[in-house]
Amino acid sequence: MRRPDPAHWLWYAVGGTLPAAYHEWVLYDLTCGTWVFRHLARVQVLFAPWWLALLVPGPLSLRLSMVALGYLLSLYFSLSFMEDACERRLVKHGFPPGLNRTIREESSVDQRAELAAIYAAYYRH
């Protein structure tokens, strides 16, 4: 399984599609036991622009409140639509809809990496 370099991972984190060489890693990333934490790591990249609100003129308390509100609201929606976002990401990489849920629900933790490799090999372009 080939992991993306930092530039490719950043592109992937903002919603880009990785080349076919990384599809096995994408499947593993979205179906492994730590997929929730990996999702949260990806969305932190998308939340980075909220820190620009600190540059807005005004009282520091207002600026910090804007950042906190934007960040918390973004986090709420990100967690609410986490499974849908992961499924959409898999579909963008050429996998069939529903595959991530199937792998996570039907396999034990030991089998997930093996299943990810099998599906990646089968659906590779």
One Martini backbone bead per residue (centre of mass of N, CA, C, O) as a GRO file, in nm:
protein
  125
    1MET     BB    1   0.096   0.037   0.024
    2ARG     BB    2   0.056   0.375  -0.078
    3ARG     BB    3   0.153   0.670   0.048
    4PRO     BB    4   0.109   0.990   0.066
    5ASP     BB    5   0.231   1.275   0.034
    6PRO     BB    6   0.185   1.584   0.160
    7ALA     BB    7   0.066   1.706  -0.102
    8HIS     BB    8  -0.144   1.484  -0.157
    9TRP     BB    9  -0.285   1.495   0.118
   10LEU     BB   10  -0.380   1.786   0.095
   11TRP     BB   11  -0.552   1.740  -0.156
   12TYR     BB   12  -0.731   1.522  -0.020
   13ALA     BB   13  -0.834   1.700   0.223
   14VAL     BB   14  -0.980   1.914   0.010
   15GLY     BB   15  -1.107   1.686  -0.221
   16GLY     BB   16  -0.917   1.538  -0.384
   17THR     BB   17  -0.791   1.327  -0.634
   18LEU     BB   18  -0.614   1.050  -0.650
   19PRO     BB   19  -0.419   0.849  -0.779
   20ALA     BB   20  -0.427   0.509  -0.841
   21ALA     BB   21  -0.182   0.437  -0.649
   22TYR     BB   22  -0.376   0.533  -0.380
   23HIS     BB   23  -0.646   0.365  -0.352
   24GLU     BB   24  -0.576   0.166  -0.127
   25TRP     BB   25  -0.531   0.386   0.088
   26VAL     BB   26  -0.810   0.515   0.076
   27LEU     BB   27  -0.964   0.268   0.169
   28TYR     BB   28  -0.820   0.243   0.437
   29ASP     BB   29  -0.874   0.532   0.549
   30LEU     BB   30  -1.210   0.481   0.532
   31THR     BB   31  -1.202   0.171   0.704
   32CYS     BB   32  -1.059   0.190   0.945
   33GLY     BB   33  -1.053   0.217   1.292
   34THR     BB   34  -0.952   0.544   1.245
   35TRP     BB   35  -1.153   0.711   1.056
   36VAL     BB   36  -1.246   0.941   1.242
   37PHE     BB   37  -0.967   1.070   1.298
   38ARG     BB   38  -0.898   1.113   1.001
   39HIS     BB   39  -1.128   1.303   0.942
   40LEU     BB   40  -1.047   1.520   1.150
   41ALA     BB   41  -0.773   1.580   1.019
   42ARG     BB   42  -0.882   1.678   0.745
   43VAL     BB   43  -1.072   1.914   0.854
   44GLN     BB   44  -0.850   2.097   0.972
   45VAL     BB   45  -0.769   2.213   0.697
   46LEU     BB   46  -1.052   2.351   0.645
   47PHE     BB   47  -1.037   2.531   0.921
   48ALA     BB   48  -0.795   2.732   0.891
   49PRO     BB   49  -0.942   3.002   0.787
   50TRP     BB   50  -1.062   3.092   1.065
   51TRP     BB   51  -0.795   3.235   1.164
   52LEU     BB   52  -0.836   3.499   0.987
   53ALA     BB   53  -1.040   3.642   1.185
   54LEU     BB   54  -0.808   3.770   1.364
   55LEU     BB   55  -0.757   4.013   1.144
   56VAL     BB   56  -0.992   4.154   1.227
   57PRO     BB   57  -1.116   4.429   1.326
   58GLY     BB   58  -1.114   4.446   1.680
   59PRO     BB   59  -1.194   4.282   1.934
   60LEU     BB   60  -1.065   3.998   2.060
   61SER     BB   61  -1.327   3.867   2.160
   62LEU     BB   62  -1.471   3.877   1.885
   63ARG     BB   63  -1.265   3.715   1.721
   64LEU     BB   64  -1.272   3.458   1.898
   65SER     BB   65  -1.576   3.410   1.861
   66MET     BB   66  -1.573   3.369   1.557
   67VAL     BB   67  -1.385   3.129   1.553
   68ALA     BB   68  -1.542   2.943   1.746
   69LEU     BB   69  -1.808   2.936   1.590
   70GLY     BB   70  -1.700   2.834   1.319
   71TYR     BB   71  -1.561   2.582   1.426
   72LEU     BB   72  -1.804   2.444   1.569
   73LEU     BB   73  -1.993   2.437   1.327
   74SER     BB   74  -1.805   2.274   1.143
   75LEU     BB   75  -1.776   2.030   1.331
   76TYR     BB   76  -2.070   1.949   1.344
   77PHE     BB   77  -2.110   1.898   1.035
   78SER     BB   78  -1.881   1.699   0.999
   79LEU     BB   79  -1.996   1.484   1.197
   80SER     BB   80  -2.281   1.453   1.066
   81PHE     BB   81  -2.132   1.391   0.757
   82MET     BB   82  -1.907   1.169   0.765
   83GLU     BB   83  -2.008   0.920   0.605
   84ASP     BB   84  -2.080   1.072   0.344
   85ALA     BB   85  -1.798   1.185   0.288
   86CYS     BB   86  -1.656   0.910   0.267
   87GLU     BB   87  -1.825   0.795   0.039
   88ARG     BB   88  -1.768   1.016  -0.169
   89ARG     BB   89  -1.463   0.969  -0.174
   90LEU     BB   90  -1.478   0.678  -0.283
   91VAL     BB   91  -1.635   0.738  -0.544
   92LYS     BB   92  -1.417   0.933  -0.662
   93HIS     BB   93  -1.211   0.665  -0.664
   94GLY     BB   94  -1.406   0.415  -0.793
   95PHE     BB   95  -1.603   0.315  -0.588
   96PRO     BB   96  -1.862   0.172  -0.456
   97PRO     BB   97  -2.139   0.222  -0.308
   98GLY     BB   98  -2.112   0.119   0.040
   99LEU     BB   99  -1.827  -0.002   0.102
  100ASN     BB  100  -1.745   0.121   0.375
  101ARG     BB  101  -1.972  -0.001   0.547
  102THR     BB  102  -1.925  -0.295   0.477
  103ILE     BB  103  -1.640  -0.320   0.588
  104ARG     BB  104  -1.693  -0.214   0.882
  105GLU     BB  105  -1.934  -0.427   0.953
  106GLU     BB  106  -1.813  -0.721   0.828
  107SER     BB  107  -1.544  -0.669   0.991
  108SER     BB  108  -1.269  -0.703   1.141
  109VAL     BB  109  -0.983  -0.552   1.223
  110ASP     BB  110  -0.796  -0.767   1.083
  111GLN     BB  111  -0.957  -0.763   0.793
  112ARG     BB  112  -0.947  -0.473   0.670
  113ALA     BB  113  -0.677  -0.465   0.518
  114GLU     BB  114  -0.735  -0.708   0.337
  115LEU     BB  115  -0.997  -0.599   0.206
  116ALA     BB  116  -0.878  -0.341   0.091
  117ALA     BB  117  -0.683  -0.487  -0.103
  118ILE     BB  118  -0.890  -0.644  -0.265
  119TYR     BB  119  -1.066  -0.408  -0.365
  120ALA     BB  120  -0.838  -0.244  -0.493
  121ALA     BB  121  -0.755  -0.460  -0.701
  122TYR     BB  122  -1.038  -0.488  -0.841
  123TYR     BB  123  -1.094  -0.152  -0.883
  124ARG     BB  124  -0.868  -0.104  -1.053
  125HIS     BB  125  -0.783   0.069  -1.356
   0.00000   0.00000   0.00000
